[in-house]
CSV table of N, CA, C and O and ligand atoms in Angstrom, one decimal:
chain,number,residue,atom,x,y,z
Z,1,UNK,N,-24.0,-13.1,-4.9
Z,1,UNK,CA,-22.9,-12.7,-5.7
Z,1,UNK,C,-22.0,-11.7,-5.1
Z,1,UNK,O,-22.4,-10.8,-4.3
Z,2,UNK,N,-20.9,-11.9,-5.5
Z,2,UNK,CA,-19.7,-10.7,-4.6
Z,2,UNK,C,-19.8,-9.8,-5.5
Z,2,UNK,O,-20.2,-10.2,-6.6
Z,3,UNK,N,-19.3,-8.4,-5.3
Z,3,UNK,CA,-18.9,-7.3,-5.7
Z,3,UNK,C,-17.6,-7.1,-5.5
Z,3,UNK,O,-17.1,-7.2,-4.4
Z,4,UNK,N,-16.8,-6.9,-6.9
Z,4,UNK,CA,-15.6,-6.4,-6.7
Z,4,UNK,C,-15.3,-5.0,-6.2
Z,4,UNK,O,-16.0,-4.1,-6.6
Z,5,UNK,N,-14.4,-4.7,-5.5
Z,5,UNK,CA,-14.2,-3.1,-5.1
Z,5,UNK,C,-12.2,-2.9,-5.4
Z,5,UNK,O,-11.3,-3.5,-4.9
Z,6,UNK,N,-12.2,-2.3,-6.0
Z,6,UNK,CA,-10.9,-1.4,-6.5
Z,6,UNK,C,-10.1,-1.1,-5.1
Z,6,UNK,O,-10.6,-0.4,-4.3
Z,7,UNK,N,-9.0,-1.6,-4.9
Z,7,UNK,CA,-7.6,-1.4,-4.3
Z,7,UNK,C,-6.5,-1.2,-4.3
Z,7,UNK,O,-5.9,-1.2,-3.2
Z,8,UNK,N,-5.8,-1.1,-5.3
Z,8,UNK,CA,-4.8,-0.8,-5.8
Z,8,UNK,C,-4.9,-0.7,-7.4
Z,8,UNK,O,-5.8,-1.3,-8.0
Z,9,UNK,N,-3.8,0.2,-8.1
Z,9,UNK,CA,-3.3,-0.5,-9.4
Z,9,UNK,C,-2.2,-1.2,-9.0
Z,9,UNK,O,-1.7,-1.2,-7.9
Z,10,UNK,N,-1.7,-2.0,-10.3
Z,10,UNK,CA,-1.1,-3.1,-10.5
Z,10,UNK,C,0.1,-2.4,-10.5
Z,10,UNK,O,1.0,-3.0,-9.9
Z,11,UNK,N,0.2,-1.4,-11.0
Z,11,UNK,CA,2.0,-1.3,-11.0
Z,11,UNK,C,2.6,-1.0,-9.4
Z,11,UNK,O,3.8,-0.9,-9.2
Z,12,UNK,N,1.3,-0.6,-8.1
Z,12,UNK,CA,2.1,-0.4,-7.2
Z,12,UNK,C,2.8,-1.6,-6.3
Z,12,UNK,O,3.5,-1.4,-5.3
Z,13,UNK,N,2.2,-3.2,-7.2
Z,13,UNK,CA,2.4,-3.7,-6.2
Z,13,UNK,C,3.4,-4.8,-7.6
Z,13,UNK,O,3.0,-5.7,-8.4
Z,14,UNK,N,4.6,-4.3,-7.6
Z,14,UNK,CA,5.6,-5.1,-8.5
Z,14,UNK,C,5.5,-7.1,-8.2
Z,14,UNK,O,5.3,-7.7,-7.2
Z,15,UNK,N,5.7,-7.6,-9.4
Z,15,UNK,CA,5.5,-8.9,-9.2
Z,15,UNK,C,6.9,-9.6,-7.8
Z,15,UNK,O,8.0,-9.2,-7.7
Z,16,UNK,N,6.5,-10.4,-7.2
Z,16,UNK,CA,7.1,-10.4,-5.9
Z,16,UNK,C,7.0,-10.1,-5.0
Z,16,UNK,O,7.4,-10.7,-4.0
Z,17,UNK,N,6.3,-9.0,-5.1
Z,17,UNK,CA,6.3,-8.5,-3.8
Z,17,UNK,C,4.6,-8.5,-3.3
Z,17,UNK,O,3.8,-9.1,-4.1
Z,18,UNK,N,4.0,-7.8,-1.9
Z,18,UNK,CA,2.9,-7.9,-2.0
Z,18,UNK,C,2.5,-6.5,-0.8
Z,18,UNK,O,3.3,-5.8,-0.2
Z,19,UNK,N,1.6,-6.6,-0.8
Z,19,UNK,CA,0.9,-4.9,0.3
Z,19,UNK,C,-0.4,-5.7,1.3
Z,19,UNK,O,-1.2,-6.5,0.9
Z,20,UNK,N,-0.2,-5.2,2.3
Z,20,UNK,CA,-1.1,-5.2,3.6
Z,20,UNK,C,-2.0,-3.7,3.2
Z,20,UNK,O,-1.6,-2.6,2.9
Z,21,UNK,N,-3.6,-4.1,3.3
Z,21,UNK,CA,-4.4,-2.8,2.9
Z,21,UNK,C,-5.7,-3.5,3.5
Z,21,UNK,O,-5.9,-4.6,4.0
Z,22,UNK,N,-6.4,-2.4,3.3
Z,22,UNK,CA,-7.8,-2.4,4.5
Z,22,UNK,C,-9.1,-1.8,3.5
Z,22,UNK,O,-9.4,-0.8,2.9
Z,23,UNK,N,-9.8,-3.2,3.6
Z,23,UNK,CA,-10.9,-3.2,2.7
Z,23,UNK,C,-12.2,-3.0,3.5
Z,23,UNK,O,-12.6,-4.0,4.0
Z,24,UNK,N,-13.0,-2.0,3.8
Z,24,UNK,CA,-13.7,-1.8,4.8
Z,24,UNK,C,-13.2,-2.3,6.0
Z,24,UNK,O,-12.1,-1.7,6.3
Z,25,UNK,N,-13.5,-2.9,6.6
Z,25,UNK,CA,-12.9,-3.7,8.6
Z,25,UNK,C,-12.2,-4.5,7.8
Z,25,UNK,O,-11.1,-4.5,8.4
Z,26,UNK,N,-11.9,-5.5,6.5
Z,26,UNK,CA,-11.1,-6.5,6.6
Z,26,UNK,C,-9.5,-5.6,6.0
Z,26,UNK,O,-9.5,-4.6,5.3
Z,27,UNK,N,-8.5,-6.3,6.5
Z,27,UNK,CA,-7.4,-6.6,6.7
Z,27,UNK,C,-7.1,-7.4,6.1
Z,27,UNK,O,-7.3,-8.5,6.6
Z,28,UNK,N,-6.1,-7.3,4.1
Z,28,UNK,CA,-6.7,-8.0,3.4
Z,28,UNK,C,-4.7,-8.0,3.2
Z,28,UNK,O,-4.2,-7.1,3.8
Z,29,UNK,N,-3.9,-8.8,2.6
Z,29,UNK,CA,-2.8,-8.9,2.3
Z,29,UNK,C,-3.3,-9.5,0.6
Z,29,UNK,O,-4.3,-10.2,0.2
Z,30,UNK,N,-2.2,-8.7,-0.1
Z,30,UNK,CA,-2.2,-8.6,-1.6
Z,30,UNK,C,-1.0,-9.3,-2.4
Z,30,UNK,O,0.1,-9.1,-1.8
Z,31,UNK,N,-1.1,-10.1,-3.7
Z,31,UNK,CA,0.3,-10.2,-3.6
Z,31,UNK,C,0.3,-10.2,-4.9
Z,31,UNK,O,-0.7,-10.3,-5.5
Z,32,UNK,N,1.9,-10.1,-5.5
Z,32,UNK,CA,1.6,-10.4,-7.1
Z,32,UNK,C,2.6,-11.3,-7.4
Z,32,UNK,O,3.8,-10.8,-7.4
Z,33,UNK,N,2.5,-12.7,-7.9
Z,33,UNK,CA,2.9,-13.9,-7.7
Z,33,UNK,C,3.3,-13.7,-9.5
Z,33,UNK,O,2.4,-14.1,-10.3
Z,34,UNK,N,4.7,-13.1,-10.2
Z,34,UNK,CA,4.7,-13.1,-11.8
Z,34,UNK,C,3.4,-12.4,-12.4
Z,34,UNK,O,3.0,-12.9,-13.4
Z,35,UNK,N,3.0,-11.7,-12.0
Z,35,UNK,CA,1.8,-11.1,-12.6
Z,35,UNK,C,0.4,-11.5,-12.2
Z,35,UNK,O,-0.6,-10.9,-12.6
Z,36,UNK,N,0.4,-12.6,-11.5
Z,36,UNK,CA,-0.8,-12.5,-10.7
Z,36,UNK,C,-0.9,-12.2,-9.6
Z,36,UNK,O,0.0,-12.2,-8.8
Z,37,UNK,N,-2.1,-11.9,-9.5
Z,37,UNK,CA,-2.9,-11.3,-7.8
Z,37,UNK,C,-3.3,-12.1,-7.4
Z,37,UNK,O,-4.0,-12.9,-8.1
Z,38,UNK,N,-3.1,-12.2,-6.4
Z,38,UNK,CA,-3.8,-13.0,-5.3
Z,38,UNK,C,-4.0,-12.5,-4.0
Z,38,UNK,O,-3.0,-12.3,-3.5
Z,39,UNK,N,-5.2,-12.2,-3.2
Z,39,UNK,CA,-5.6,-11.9,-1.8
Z,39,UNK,C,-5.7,-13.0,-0.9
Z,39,UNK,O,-5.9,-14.1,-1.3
Z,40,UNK,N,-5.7,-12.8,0.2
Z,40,UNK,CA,-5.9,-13.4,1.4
Z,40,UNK,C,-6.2,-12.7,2.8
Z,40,UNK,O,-5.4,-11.9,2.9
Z,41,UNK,N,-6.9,-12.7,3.7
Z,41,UNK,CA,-6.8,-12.4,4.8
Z,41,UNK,C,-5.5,-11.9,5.1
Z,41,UNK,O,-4.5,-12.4,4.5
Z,42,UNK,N,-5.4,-10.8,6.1
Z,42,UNK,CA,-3.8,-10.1,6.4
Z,42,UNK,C,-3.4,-10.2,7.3
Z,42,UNK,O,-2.2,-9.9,7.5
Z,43,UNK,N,-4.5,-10.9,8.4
Z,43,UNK,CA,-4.1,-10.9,9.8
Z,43,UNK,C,-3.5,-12.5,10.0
Z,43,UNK,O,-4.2,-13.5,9.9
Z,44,UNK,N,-2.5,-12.6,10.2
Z,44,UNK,CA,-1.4,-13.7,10.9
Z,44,UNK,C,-2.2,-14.5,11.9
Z,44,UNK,O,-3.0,-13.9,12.6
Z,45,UNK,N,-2.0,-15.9,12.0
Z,45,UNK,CA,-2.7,-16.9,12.8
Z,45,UNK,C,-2.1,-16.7,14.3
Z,45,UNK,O,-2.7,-16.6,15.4
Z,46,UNK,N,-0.6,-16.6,13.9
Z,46,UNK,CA,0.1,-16.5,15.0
Z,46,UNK,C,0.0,-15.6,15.9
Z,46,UNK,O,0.2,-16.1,17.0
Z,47,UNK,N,-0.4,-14.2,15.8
Z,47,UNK,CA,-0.3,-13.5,16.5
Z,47,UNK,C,-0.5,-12.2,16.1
Z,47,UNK,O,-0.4,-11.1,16.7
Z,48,UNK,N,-1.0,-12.6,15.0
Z,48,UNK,CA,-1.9,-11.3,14.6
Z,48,UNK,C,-1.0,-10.5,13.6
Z,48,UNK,O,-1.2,-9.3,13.4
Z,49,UNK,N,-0.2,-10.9,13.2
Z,49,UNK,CA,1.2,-9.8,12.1
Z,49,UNK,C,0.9,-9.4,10.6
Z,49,UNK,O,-0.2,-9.7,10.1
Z,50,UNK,N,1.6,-8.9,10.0
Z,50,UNK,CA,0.6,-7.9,8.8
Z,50,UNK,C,1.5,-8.7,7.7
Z,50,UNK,O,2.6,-8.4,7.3
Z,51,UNK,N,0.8,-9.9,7.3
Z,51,UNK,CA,1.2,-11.0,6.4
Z,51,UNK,C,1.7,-10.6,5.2
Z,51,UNK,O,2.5,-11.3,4.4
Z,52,UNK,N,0.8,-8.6,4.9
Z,52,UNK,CA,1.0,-8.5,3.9
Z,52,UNK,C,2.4,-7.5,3.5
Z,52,UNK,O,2.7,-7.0,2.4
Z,53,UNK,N,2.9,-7.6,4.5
Z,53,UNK,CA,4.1,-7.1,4.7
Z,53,UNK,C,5.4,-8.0,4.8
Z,53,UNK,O,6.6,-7.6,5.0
Z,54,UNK,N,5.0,-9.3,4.6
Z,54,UNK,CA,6.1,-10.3,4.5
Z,54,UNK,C,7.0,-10.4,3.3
Z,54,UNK,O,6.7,-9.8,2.3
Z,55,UNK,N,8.3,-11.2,3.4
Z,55,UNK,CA,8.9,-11.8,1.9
Z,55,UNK,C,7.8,-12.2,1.3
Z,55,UNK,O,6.8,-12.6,1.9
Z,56,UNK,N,8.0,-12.3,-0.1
Z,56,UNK,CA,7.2,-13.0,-1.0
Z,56,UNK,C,8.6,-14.3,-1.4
Z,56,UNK,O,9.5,-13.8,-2.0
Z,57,UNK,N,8.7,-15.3,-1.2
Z,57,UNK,CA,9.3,-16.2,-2.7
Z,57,UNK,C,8.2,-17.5,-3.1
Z,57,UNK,O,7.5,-18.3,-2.5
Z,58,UNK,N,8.4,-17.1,-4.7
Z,58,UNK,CA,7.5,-17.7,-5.0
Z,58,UNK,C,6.4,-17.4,-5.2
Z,58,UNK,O,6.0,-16.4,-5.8
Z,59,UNK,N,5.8,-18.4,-4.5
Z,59,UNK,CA,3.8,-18.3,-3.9
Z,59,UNK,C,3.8,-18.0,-2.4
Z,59,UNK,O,2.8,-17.5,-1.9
Z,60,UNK,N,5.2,-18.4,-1.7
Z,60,UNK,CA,5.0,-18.6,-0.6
Z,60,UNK,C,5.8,-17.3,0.0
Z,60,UNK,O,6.9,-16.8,-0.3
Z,61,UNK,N,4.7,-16.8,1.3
Z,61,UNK,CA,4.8,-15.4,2.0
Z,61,UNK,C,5.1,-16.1,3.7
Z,61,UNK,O,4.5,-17.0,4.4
Z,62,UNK,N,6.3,-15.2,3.9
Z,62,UNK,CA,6.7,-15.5,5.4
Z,62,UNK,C,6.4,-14.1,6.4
Z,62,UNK,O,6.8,-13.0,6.2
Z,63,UNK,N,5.4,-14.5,7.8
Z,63,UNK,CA,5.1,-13.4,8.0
Z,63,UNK,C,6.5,-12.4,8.9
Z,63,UNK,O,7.3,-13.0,9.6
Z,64,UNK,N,6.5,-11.4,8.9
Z,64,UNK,CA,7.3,-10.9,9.4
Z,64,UNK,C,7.6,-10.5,10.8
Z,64,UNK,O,8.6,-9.8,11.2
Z,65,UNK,N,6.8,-11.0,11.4
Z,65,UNK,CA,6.8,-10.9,13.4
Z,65,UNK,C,7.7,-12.5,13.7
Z,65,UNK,O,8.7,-12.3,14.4
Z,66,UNK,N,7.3,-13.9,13.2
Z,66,UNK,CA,7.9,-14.4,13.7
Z,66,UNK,C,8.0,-16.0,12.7
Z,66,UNK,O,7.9,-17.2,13.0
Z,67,UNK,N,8.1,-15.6,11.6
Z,67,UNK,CA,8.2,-16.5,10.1
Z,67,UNK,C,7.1,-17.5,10.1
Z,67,UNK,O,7.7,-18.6,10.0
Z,68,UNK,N,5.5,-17.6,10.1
Z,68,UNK,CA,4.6,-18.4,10.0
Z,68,UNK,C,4.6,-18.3,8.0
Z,68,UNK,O,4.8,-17.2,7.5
Z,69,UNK,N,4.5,-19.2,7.4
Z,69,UNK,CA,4.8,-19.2,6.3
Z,69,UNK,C,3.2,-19.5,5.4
Z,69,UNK,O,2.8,-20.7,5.6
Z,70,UNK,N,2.4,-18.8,4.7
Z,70,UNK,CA,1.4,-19.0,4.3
Z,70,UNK,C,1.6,-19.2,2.4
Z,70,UNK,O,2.6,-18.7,1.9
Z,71,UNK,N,0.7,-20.0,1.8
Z,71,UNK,CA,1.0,-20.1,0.2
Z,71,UNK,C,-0.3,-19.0,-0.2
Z,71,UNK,O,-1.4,-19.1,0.4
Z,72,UNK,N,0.1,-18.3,-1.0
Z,72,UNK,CA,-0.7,-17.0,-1.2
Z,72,UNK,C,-1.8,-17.7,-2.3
Z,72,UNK,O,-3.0,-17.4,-2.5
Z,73,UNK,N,-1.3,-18.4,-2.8
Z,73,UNK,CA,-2.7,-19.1,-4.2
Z,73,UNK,C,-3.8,-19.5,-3.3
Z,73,UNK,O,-5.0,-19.2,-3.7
Z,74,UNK,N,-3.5,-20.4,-1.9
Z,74,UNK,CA,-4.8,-20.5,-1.2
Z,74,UNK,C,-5.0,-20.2,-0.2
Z,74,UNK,O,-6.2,-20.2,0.1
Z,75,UNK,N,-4.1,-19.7,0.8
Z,75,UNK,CA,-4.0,-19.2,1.8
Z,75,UNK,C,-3.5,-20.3,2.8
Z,75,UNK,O,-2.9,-20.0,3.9
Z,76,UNK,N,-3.7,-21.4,2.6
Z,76,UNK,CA,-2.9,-22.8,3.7
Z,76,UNK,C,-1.5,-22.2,4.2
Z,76,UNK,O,-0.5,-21.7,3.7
Z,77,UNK,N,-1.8,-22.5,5.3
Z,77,UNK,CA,-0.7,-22.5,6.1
Z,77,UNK,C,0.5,-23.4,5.7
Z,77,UNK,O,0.1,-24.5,5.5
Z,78,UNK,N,2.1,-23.3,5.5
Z,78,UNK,CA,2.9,-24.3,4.9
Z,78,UNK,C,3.1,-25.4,5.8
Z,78,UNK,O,2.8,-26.5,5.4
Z,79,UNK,N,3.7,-25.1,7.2
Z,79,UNK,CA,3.7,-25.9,8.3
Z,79,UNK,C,2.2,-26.9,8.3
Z,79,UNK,O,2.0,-28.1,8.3
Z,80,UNK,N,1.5,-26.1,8.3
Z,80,UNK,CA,0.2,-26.9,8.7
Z,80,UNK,C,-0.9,-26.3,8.0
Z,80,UNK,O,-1.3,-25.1,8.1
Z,81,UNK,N,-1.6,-27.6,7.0
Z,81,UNK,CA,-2.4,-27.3,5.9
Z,81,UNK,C,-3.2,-27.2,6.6
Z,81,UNK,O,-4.1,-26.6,6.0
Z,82,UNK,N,-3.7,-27.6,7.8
Z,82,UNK,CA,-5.3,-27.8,8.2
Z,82,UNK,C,-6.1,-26.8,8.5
Z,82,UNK,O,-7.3,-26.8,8.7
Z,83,UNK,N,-4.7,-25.7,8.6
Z,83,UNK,CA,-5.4,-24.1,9.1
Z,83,UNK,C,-4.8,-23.1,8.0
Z,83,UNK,O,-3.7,-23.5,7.5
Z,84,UNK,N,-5.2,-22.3,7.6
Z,84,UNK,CA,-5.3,-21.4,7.0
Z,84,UNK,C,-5.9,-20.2,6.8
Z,84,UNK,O,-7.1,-20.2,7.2
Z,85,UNK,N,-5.3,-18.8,6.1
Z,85,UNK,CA,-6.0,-17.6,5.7
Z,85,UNK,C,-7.1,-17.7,4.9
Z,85,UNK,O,-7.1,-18.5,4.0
Z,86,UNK,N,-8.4,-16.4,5.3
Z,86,UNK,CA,-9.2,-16.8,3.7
Z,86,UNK,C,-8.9,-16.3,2.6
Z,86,UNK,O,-8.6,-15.1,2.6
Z,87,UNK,N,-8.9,-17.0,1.4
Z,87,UNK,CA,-8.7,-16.0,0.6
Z,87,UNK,C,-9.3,-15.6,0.2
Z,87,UNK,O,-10.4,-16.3,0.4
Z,88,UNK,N,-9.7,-14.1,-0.8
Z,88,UNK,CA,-10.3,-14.2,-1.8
Z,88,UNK,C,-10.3,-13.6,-3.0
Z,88,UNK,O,-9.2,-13.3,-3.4
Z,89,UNK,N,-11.4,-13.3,-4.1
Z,89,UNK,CA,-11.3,-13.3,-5.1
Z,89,UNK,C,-10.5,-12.1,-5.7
Z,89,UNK,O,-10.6,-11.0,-5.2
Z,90,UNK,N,-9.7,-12.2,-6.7
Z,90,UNK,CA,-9.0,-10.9,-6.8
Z,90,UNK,C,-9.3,-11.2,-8.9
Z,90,UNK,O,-9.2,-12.2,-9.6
Z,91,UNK,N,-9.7,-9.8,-9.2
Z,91,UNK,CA,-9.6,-10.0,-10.5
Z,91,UNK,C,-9.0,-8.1,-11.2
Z,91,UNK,O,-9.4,-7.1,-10.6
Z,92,UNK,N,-8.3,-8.2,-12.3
Z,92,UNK,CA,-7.7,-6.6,-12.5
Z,92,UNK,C,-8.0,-6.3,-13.9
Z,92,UNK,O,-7.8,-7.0,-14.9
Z,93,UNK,N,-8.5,-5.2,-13.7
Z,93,UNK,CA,-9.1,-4.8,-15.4
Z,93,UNK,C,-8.4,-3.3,-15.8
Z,93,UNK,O,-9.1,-2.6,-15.0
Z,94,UNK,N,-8.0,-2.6,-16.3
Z,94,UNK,CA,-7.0,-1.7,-17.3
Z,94,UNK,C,-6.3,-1.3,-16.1
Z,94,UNK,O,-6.3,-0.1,-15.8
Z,95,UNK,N,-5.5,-2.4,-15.3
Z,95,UNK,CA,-4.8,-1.8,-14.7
Z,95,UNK,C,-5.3,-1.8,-13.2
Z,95,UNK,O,-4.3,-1.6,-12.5
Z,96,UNK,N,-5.9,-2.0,-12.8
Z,96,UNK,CA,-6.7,-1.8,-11.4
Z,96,UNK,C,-7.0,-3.0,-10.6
Z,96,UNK,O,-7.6,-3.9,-11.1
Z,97,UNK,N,-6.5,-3.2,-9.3
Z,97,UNK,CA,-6.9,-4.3,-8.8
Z,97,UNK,C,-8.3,-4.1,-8.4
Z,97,UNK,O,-8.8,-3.0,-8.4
Z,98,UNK,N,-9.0,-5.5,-8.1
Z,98,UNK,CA,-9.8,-5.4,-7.6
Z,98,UNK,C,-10.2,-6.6,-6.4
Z,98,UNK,O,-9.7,-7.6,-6.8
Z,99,UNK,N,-10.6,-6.7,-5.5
Z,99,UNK,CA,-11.0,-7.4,-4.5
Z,99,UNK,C,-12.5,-7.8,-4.5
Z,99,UNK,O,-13.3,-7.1,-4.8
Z,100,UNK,N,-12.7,-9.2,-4.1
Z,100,UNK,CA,-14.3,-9.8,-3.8
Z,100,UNK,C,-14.1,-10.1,-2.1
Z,100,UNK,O,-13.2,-10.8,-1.6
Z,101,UNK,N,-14.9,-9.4,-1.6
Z,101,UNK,CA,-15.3,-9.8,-0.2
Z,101,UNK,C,-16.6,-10.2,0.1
Z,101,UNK,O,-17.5,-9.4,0.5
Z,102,UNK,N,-17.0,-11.9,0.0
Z,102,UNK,CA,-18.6,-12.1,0.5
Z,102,UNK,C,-18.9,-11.7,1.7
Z,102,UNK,O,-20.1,-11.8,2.2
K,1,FES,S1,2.4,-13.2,14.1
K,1,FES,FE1,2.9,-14.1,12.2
K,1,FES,S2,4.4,-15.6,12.7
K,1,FES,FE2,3.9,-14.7,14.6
C-alpha cells in the first residue's frame, strides 16, 4: 500500500497551471487540470526538462526546453503513446495536496 505525503495546497497551484517539486529523490511535476490534480514524473524524456514548468492547455503539458508534449491524466507522451511519464496517485483533503509514491 502507498502512503500519501503532503506537497502543496491547492490554492498554490491555480487550475491550469502546474508546479515542478521534489518528493524525497523523485522529481514529481503537479498539475491542476479544472480542479483536478494530477502528478507525473517531472523529468522530460527528451532531455531531462522540468515538465513541471511547462504550458498547461487542457490535459496536455508542453515541456519547456524543447516542446515534448505529455497528457497529464496519464502521463503518455502525445507524439508517441508507447513511451511515457509515471504517474501517480494524487489525492487532496481540506485543502492539501497529497502525493502516492510506491
Ligand atoms: S527536454 Fe523536454 S522536450 Fe527536450
Amino acid at each position: 500500500m502507498s502512503d500519501f505525503e503532503a506537497v502543496a495546497r491547492a490554492e498554490e497551484i491555480p487550475p491550469g497551471t502546474g508546479k515542478q517539486l521534489l518528493l524525497g529523490d523523485h522529481v514529481i511535476a503537479l498539475f491542476n487540470v479544472d480542479g483536478t490534480f494530477y502528478a507525473m514524473d517531472g523529468t522530460c524524456l527528451h532531455r531531462g526538462g522540468p515538465v513541471g514548468e511547462g504550458d498547461l492547455e487542457g490535459t496536455i503539458v508542453t515541456c519547456p526546453w524543447h516542446g515534448f508534449q505529455y497528457d497529464v491524466t496519464t502521463g503518455r507522451n502525445v507524439m508517441d503513446p508507447d513511451i511515457g511519464l509515471t504517474p501517480y496517485k494524487v489525492e487532496v483533503t481540506d485543502g492539501v495536496v497529497k502525493i502516492a509514491i510506491d
